Amino acid sequence: MFEVIEQEMMCPYHEGDLFGILYRPETDTEKLPCVILSHGIYSSHQMTAPSAMELAKLGYACYCFDFRGCSYSRKSGGDLQNCSVLTEADELCAVVDWMREQDFADPARVYLLGQSMGGLVSVLAGARKQDVLAGMILMYPAMHIADTFNAMFPDRSAIPDVTENFLGIPGLNLGRIFFTDALKAPIAQSVSDFTKPVYIIHGTEDKLVPVSYGEKAAKEFQQAAFVSVSGGEHGFNLNAEQAAHINAFLLGD
């Protein structure tokens, strides 16, 4: 187990730099495997930090960053009503390219880890970047989103310009693009296209994203492992045991 060093780092992006924190193991190893962690809707880098810490202790350089607009920290700037899974996928692709160029990074061992909507965004970006990625870890990924929005808006013209307090969350006021982009995003194609290893972990008591969606996704990826967390609800982070299992999976053990 390594001690962990924290460092604020900005990832350049054409619409405004992305704020993040790097959790790096204190080691003399020159090139480290890297994990890029994506948070869920209206969350922040702080919510992925506990999982990053556990993986960093095992030797991974982990970067937790804020998406533009869809983070309550506002440290990456952006407008909440202009964000969507597709705008976030663009940002995540930029982070992948930037991470691979860092002096400490082993460019052949870069992984994505996404929580909830960040998991879906990782799927979309992962399919676009799989030539340079080594795999993905998906935590209760929001693979239900198209089904949910199709049920909400069978008539696309009924999607309002602004949906206030989405999911009952005060201040989560989403623009029309959030729903239209989710409905047109190539989710199924991204899953079928991704050929690298995928580790999916999902709680059995998840009320927001039913565990059946994680199970279904694991069957549709070309090579995936599925782990259920008995009694687990939506929004948990990795503990030391779960991180060790993921490490073994990524190493092929």
mmCIF file of C-alpha atoms in Angstrom:
data_model
loop_
_atom_site.group_PDB
_atom_site.id
_atom_site.type_symbol
_atom_site.label_atom_id
_atom_site.label_comp_id
_atom_site.label_asym_id
_atom_site.label_seq_id
_atom_site.Cartn_x
_atom_site.Cartn_y
_atom_site.Cartn_z
ATOM 1 C CA MET A 1 0.000 0.000 0.000
ATOM 2 C CA PHE A 2 1.283 3.441 -0.921
ATOM 3 C CA GLU A 3 0.914 6.807 0.712
ATOM 4 C CA VAL A 4 -1.097 9.157 -1.516
ATOM 5 C CA ILE A 5 -0.202 12.656 -2.681
ATOM 6 C CA GLU A 6 -2.948 15.087 -3.777
ATOM 7 C CA GLN A 7 -2.361 17.721 -6.434
ATOM 8 C CA GLU A 8 -4.718 20.167 -8.145
ATOM 9 C CA MET A 9 -4.382 19.981 -11.930
ATOM 10 C CA MET A 10 -6.204 21.769 -14.730
ATOM 11 C CA CYS A 11 -6.869 19.916 -17.957
ATOM 12 C CA PRO A 12 -6.852 22.270 -20.962
ATOM 13 C CA TYR A 13 -10.142 22.346 -22.855
ATOM 14 C CA HIS A 14 -11.191 24.654 -25.663
ATOM 15 C CA GLU A 15 -14.341 25.845 -23.880
ATOM 16 C CA GLY A 16 -12.579 26.374 -20.545
ATOM 17 C CA ASP A 17 -10.050 24.387 -18.539
ATOM 18 C CA LEU A 18 -11.357 21.465 -16.480
ATOM 19 C CA PHE A 19 -10.607 21.467 -12.756
ATOM 20 C CA GLY A 20 -9.439 18.270 -11.135
ATOM 21 C CA ILE A 21 -7.371 16.685 -8.409
ATOM 22 C CA LEU A 22 -4.735 14.032 -9.033
ATOM 23 C CA TYR A 23 -4.356 11.325 -6.394
ATOM 24 C CA ARG A 24 -0.913 9.865 -6.957
ATOM 25 C CA PRO A 25 0.896 7.084 -5.087
ATOM 26 C CA GLU A 26 4.134 8.138 -3.426
ATOM 27 C CA THR A 27 6.506 5.930 -5.384
ATOM 28 C CA ASP A 28 9.638 6.161 -7.517
ATOM 29 C CA THR A 29 7.933 4.307 -10.348
ATOM 30 C CA GLU A 30 8.331 6.501 -13.413
ATOM 31 C CA LYS A 31 5.271 5.426 -15.371
ATOM 32 C CA LEU A 32 2.026 4.727 -13.556
ATOM 33 C CA PRO A 33 -1.240 3.172 -14.659
ATOM 34 C CA CYS A 34 -3.899 5.881 -14.649
ATOM 35 C CA VAL A 35 -7.599 6.009 -13.862
ATOM 36 C CA ILE A 36 -9.790 8.933 -14.948
ATOM 37 C CA LEU A 37 -12.860 9.225 -12.712
ATOM 38 C CA SER A 38 -16.125 10.759 -13.915
ATOM 39 C CA HIS A 39 -18.782 11.903 -11.466
ATOM 40 C CA GLY A 40 -22.551 11.640 -11.770
ATOM 41 C CA ILE A 41 -25.149 14.262 -12.557
ATOM 42 C CA TYR A 42 -24.818 17.527 -10.604
ATOM 43 C CA SER A 43 -22.015 16.056 -8.514
ATOM 44 C CA SER A 44 -18.292 16.882 -8.424
ATOM 45 C CA HIS A 45 -14.756 15.559 -8.190
ATOM 46 C CA GLN A 46 -15.298 15.252 -4.446
ATOM 47 C CA MET A 47 -17.750 12.403 -4.927
ATOM 48 C CA THR A 48 -15.268 10.237 -6.815
ATOM 49 C CA ALA A 49 -12.334 11.061 -4.534
ATOM 50 C CA PRO A 50 -12.814 8.158 -2.050
ATOM 51 C CA SER A 51 -12.651 5.613 -4.882
ATOM 52 C CA ALA A 52 -9.598 7.396 -6.302
ATOM 53 C CA MET A 53 -7.855 7.216 -2.931
ATOM 54 C CA GLU A 54 -8.360 3.457 -2.681
ATOM 55 C CA LEU A 55 -6.978 2.863 -6.166
ATOM 56 C CA ALA A 56 -4.086 5.279 -5.633
ATOM 57 C CA LYS A 57 -3.032 3.274 -2.578
ATOM 58 C CA LEU A 58 -2.644 0.330 -4.943
ATOM 59 C CA GLY A 59 -0.388 2.234 -7.328
ATOM 60 C CA TYR A 60 -2.713 4.048 -9.743
ATOM 61 C CA ALA A 61 -2.540 7.736 -10.595
ATOM 62 C CA CYS A 62 -6.181 8.806 -10.342
ATOM 63 C CA TYR A 63 -7.620 12.007 -11.734
ATOM 64 C CA CYS A 64 -10.987 13.239 -10.450
ATOM 65 C CA PHE A 65 -12.307 16.171 -12.442
ATOM 66 C CA ASP A 66 -15.417 18.331 -12.746
ATOM 67 C CA PHE A 67 -17.504 18.369 -15.891
ATOM 68 C CA ARG A 68 -18.456 21.795 -17.161
ATOM 69 C CA GLY A 69 -21.894 22.945 -16.064
ATOM 70 C CA CYS A 70 -23.061 19.686 -14.532
ATOM 71 C CA SER A 71 -20.995 19.989 -11.343
ATOM 72 C CA TYR A 72 -22.246 21.808 -8.284
ATOM 73 C CA SER A 73 -18.700 22.936 -7.451
ATOM 74 C CA ARG A 74 -18.646 25.121 -10.597
ATOM 75 C CA LYS A 75 -14.833 24.846 -10.602
ATOM 76 C CA SER A 76 -14.775 23.972 -14.295
ATOM 77 C CA GLY A 77 -17.252 26.710 -15.170
ATOM 78 C CA GLY A 78 -19.857 26.104 -17.817
ATOM 79 C CA ASP A 79 -23.634 26.387 -17.931
ATOM 80 C CA LEU A 80 -25.816 23.666 -16.430
ATOM 81 C CA GLN A 81 -28.474 24.145 -19.088
ATOM 82 C CA ASN A 82 -25.978 23.510 -21.886
ATOM 83 C CA CYS A 83 -24.557 20.214 -20.603
ATOM 84 C CA SER A 84 -25.451 16.696 -21.673
ATOM 85 C CA VAL A 85 -23.974 13.214 -21.904
ATOM 86 C CA LEU A 86 -22.517 14.170 -25.292
ATOM 87 C CA THR A 87 -20.866 17.396 -24.114
ATOM 88 C CA GLU A 88 -19.436 15.455 -21.168
ATOM 89 C CA ALA A 89 -18.195 12.686 -23.465
ATOM 90 C CA ASP A 90 -16.318 15.334 -25.475
ATOM 91 C CA GLU A 91 -14.709 16.618 -22.278
ATOM 92 C CA LEU A 92 -13.761 13.136 -21.110
ATOM 93 C CA CYS A 93 -12.109 12.390 -24.460
ATOM 94 C CA ALA A 94 -10.023 15.539 -24.008
ATOM 95 C CA VAL A 95 -9.002 14.400 -20.519
ATOM 96 C CA VAL A 96 -7.912 11.023 -21.918
ATOM 97 C CA ASP A 97 -5.640 12.693 -24.480
ATOM 98 C CA TRP A 98 -4.214 15.048 -21.879
ATOM 99 C CA MET A 99 -3.631 12.319 -19.288
ATOM 100 C CA ARG A 100 -1.680 10.153 -21.718
ATOM 101 C CA GLU A 101 0.750 13.035 -22.258
ATOM 102 C CA GLN A 102 1.613 13.484 -18.574
ATOM 103 C CA ASP A 103 5.160 12.553 -17.525
ATOM 104 C CA PHE A 104 3.940 10.129 -14.848
ATOM 105 C CA ALA A 105 1.434 8.327 -17.061
ATOM 106 C CA ASP A 106 1.863 4.972 -18.733
ATOM 107 C CA PRO A 107 -0.081 5.723 -21.928
ATOM 108 C CA ALA A 108 -0.738 2.018 -22.487
ATOM 109 C CA ARG A 109 -2.522 1.666 -19.139
ATOM 110 C CA VAL A 110 -5.200 4.348 -18.966
ATOM 111 C CA TYR A 111 -8.606 3.331 -17.608
ATOM 112 C CA LEU A 112 -11.937 5.083 -17.201
ATOM 113 C CA LEU A 113 -14.033 4.873 -14.042
ATOM 114 C CA GLY A 114 -17.502 6.365 -14.114
ATOM 115 C CA GLN A 115 -20.163 6.656 -11.445
ATOM 116 C CA SER A 116 -23.858 6.802 -12.428
ATOM 117 C CA MET A 117 -24.188 9.248 -15.346
ATOM 118 C CA GLY A 118 -20.402 9.430 -15.362
ATOM 119 C CA GLY A 119 -20.522 5.709 -16.101
ATOM 120 C CA LEU A 120 -22.708 6.266 -19.148
ATOM 121 C CA VAL A 121 -20.445 9.102 -20.276
ATOM 122 C CA SER A 122 -17.462 6.755 -19.866
ATOM 123 C CA VAL A 123 -19.182 4.225 -22.132
ATOM 124 C CA LEU A 124 -19.731 6.870 -24.825
ATOM 125 C CA ALA A 125 -16.203 8.273 -24.585
ATOM 126 C CA GLY A 126 -14.685 4.819 -24.158
ATOM 127 C CA ALA A 127 -16.011 3.621 -27.503
ATOM 128 C CA ARG A 128 -14.466 6.662 -29.176
ATOM 129 C CA LYS A 129 -11.131 6.268 -27.392
ATOM 130 C CA GLN A 130 -10.811 2.524 -27.016
ATOM 131 C CA ASP A 131 -7.686 2.387 -29.201
ATOM 132 C CA VAL A 132 -5.796 4.175 -26.423
ATOM 133 C CA LEU A 133 -7.658 2.837 -23.385
ATOM 134 C CA ALA A 134 -6.910 -0.334 -21.449
ATOM 135 C CA GLY A 135 -10.395 -0.819 -19.985
ATOM 136 C CA MET A 136 -13.249 0.626 -17.930
ATOM 137 C CA ILE A 137 -14.746 0.398 -14.454
ATOM 138 C CA LEU A 138 -18.441 1.264 -14.316
ATOM 139 C CA MET A 139 -20.127 1.898 -10.984
ATOM 140 C CA TYR A 140 -23.944 1.715 -11.116
ATOM 141 C CA PRO A 141 -23.832 3.203 -14.644
ATOM 142 C CA ALA A 142 -26.908 5.112 -15.777
ATOM 143 C CA MET A 143 -27.702 2.748 -18.632
ATOM 144 C CA HIS A 144 -31.407 3.310 -17.962
ATOM 145 C CA ILE A 145 -31.394 6.867 -19.197
ATOM 146 C CA ALA A 146 -32.794 6.294 -22.701
ATOM 147 C CA ASP A 147 -35.622 4.116 -21.378
ATOM 148 C CA THR A 148 -36.463 6.688 -18.719
ATOM 149 C CA PHE A 149 -36.487 9.652 -21.095
ATOM 150 C CA ASN A 150 -38.421 7.774 -23.768
ATOM 151 C CA ALA A 151 -41.113 7.116 -21.169
ATOM 152 C CA MET A 152 -41.047 10.736 -20.008
ATOM 153 C CA PHE A 153 -41.180 12.232 -23.500
ATOM 154 C CA PRO A 154 -42.796 9.923 -26.076
ATOM 155 C CA ASP A 155 -43.538 13.161 -27.904
ATOM 156 C CA ARG A 156 -40.173 14.891 -28.391
ATOM 157 C CA SER A 157 -41.872 18.241 -28.926
ATOM 158 C CA ALA A 158 -43.056 18.047 -25.316
ATOM 159 C CA ILE A 159 -39.518 18.354 -23.952
ATOM 160 C CA PRO A 160 -39.433 21.770 -22.249
ATOM 161 C CA ASP A 161 -36.665 24.291 -22.786
ATOM 162 C CA VAL A 162 -35.879 24.024 -19.066
ATOM 163 C CA THR A 163 -36.763 21.223 -16.644
ATOM 164 C CA GLU A 164 -36.458 22.574 -13.109
ATOM 165 C CA ASN A 165 -35.353 20.619 -10.049
ATOM 166 C CA PHE A 166 -34.868 17.371 -11.977
ATOM 167 C CA LEU A 167 -35.026 14.243 -9.774
ATOM 168 C CA GLY A 168 -36.311 16.520 -7.026
ATOM 169 C CA ILE A 169 -32.858 18.083 -6.619
ATOM 170 C CA PRO A 170 -33.095 21.826 -5.929
ATOM 171 C CA GLY A 171 -31.190 23.821 -8.533
ATOM 172 C CA LEU A 172 -30.834 20.944 -10.989
ATOM 173 C CA ASN A 173 -32.413 22.890 -13.824
ATOM 174 C CA LEU A 174 -31.637 21.102 -17.078
ATOM 175 C CA GLY A 175 -31.883 22.412 -20.607
ATOM 176 C CA ARG A 176 -33.606 20.678 -23.482
ATOM 177 C CA ILE A 177 -30.231 19.483 -24.816
ATOM 178 C CA PHE A 178 -29.773 17.229 -21.786
ATOM 179 C CA PHE A 179 -32.730 15.093 -22.840
ATOM 180 C CA THR A 180 -32.372 15.308 -26.619
ATOM 181 C CA ASP A 181 -28.685 14.353 -26.522
ATOM 182 C CA ALA A 182 -29.373 11.414 -24.201
ATOM 183 C CA LEU A 183 -32.058 10.154 -26.570
ATOM 184 C CA LYS A 184 -29.803 10.369 -29.628
ATOM 185 C CA ALA A 185 -26.570 9.199 -27.982
ATOM 186 C CA PRO A 186 -25.212 5.953 -29.510
ATOM 187 C CA ILE A 187 -25.418 4.006 -26.261
ATOM 188 C CA ALA A 188 -26.085 0.512 -27.598
ATOM 189 C CA GLN A 189 -23.513 0.935 -30.376
ATOM 190 C CA SER A 190 -20.891 2.164 -27.901
ATOM 191 C CA VAL A 191 -21.427 -0.904 -25.722
ATOM 192 C CA SER A 192 -21.187 -3.350 -28.607
ATOM 193 C CA ASP A 193 -18.151 -1.580 -30.086
ATOM 194 C CA PHE A 194 -16.041 -1.603 -26.913
ATOM 195 C CA THR A 195 -13.660 -4.562 -26.940
ATOM 196 C CA LYS A 196 -11.499 -3.901 -23.876
ATOM 197 C CA PRO A 197 -12.176 -5.365 -20.383
ATOM 198 C CA VAL A 198 -15.051 -3.810 -18.419
ATOM 199 C CA TYR A 199 -15.733 -4.220 -14.702
ATOM 200 C CA ILE A 200 -19.268 -3.337 -13.585
ATOM 201 C CA ILE A 201 -20.190 -2.986 -9.918
ATOM 202 C CA HIS A 202 -23.787 -2.273 -8.893
ATOM 203 C CA GLY A 203 -25.799 -2.297 -5.667
ATOM 204 C CA THR A 204 -28.764 -4.643 -5.372
ATOM 205 C CA GLU A 205 -30.869 -1.966 -3.631
ATOM 206 C CA ASP A 206 -30.231 0.800 -6.154
ATOM 207 C CA LYS A 207 -33.525 2.680 -6.476
ATOM 208 C CA LEU A 208 -32.311 5.184 -9.070
ATOM 209 C CA VAL A 209 -30.670 2.808 -11.570
ATOM 210 C CA PRO A 210 -32.022 -0.731 -11.111
ATOM 211 C CA VAL A 211 -29.306 -3.374 -10.842
ATOM 212 C CA SER A 212 -30.844 -5.162 -13.839
ATOM 213 C CA TYR A 213 -29.351 -2.482 -16.095
ATOM 214 C CA GLY A 214 -25.852 -3.247 -14.853
ATOM 215 C CA GLU A 215 -26.438 -6.960 -15.326
ATOM 216 C CA LYS A 216 -27.751 -6.409 -18.854
ATOM 217 C CA ALA A 217 -24.800 -4.214 -19.815
ATOM 218 C CA ALA A 218 -22.342 -6.847 -18.589
ATOM 219 C CA LYS A 219 -23.893 -9.348 -21.002
ATOM 220 C CA GLU A 220 -23.724 -6.922 -23.921
ATOM 221 C CA PHE A 221 -20.086 -5.855 -23.607
ATOM 222 C CA GLN A 222 -17.654 -8.108 -25.417
ATOM 223 C CA GLN A 223 -15.716 -8.883 -22.233
ATOM 224 C CA ALA A 224 -17.101 -7.816 -18.891
ATOM 225 C CA ALA A 225 -17.260 -8.882 -15.263
ATOM 226 C CA PHE A 226 -20.291 -8.031 -13.148
ATOM 227 C CA VAL A 227 -20.214 -7.749 -9.361
ATOM 228 C CA SER A 228 -23.315 -7.031 -7.299
ATOM 229 C CA VAL A 229 -23.086 -5.388 -3.887
ATOM 230 C CA SER A 230 -25.671 -6.948 -1.607
ATOM 231 C CA GLY A 231 -27.779 -4.193 -0.045
ATOM 232 C CA GLY A 232 -25.823 -1.528 -1.919
ATOM 233 C CA GLU A 233 -27.690 1.651 -2.833
ATOM 234 C CA HIS A 234 -26.938 4.281 -5.453
ATOM 235 C CA GLY A 235 -23.890 6.467 -4.938
ATOM 236 C CA PHE A 236 -21.420 4.301 -3.013
ATOM 237 C CA ASN A 237 -17.640 4.517 -3.422
ATOM 238 C CA LEU A 238 -15.108 1.725 -3.544
ATOM 239 C CA ASN A 239 -13.795 0.276 -0.315
ATOM 240 C CA ALA A 240 -10.361 -1.325 0.023
ATOM 241 C CA GLU A 241 -11.628 -4.833 -0.732
ATOM 242 C CA GLN A 242 -13.516 -3.771 -3.852
ATOM 243 C CA ALA A 243 -10.516 -1.787 -5.090
ATOM 244 C CA ALA A 244 -8.301 -4.854 -4.622
ATOM 245 C CA HIS A 245 -10.715 -6.976 -6.664
ATOM 246 C CA ILE A 246 -10.713 -4.372 -9.438
ATOM 247 C CA ASN A 247 -6.919 -4.248 -9.391
ATOM 248 C CA ALA A 248 -6.783 -8.032 -9.779
ATOM 249 C CA PHE A 249 -9.239 -7.835 -12.675
ATOM 250 C CA LEU A 250 -7.242 -5.136 -14.453
ATOM 251 C CA LEU A 251 -4.055 -7.164 -13.993
ATOM 252 C CA GLY A 252 -5.769 -10.221 -15.420
ATOM 253 C CA ASP A 253 -5.399 -12.229 -12.212
#
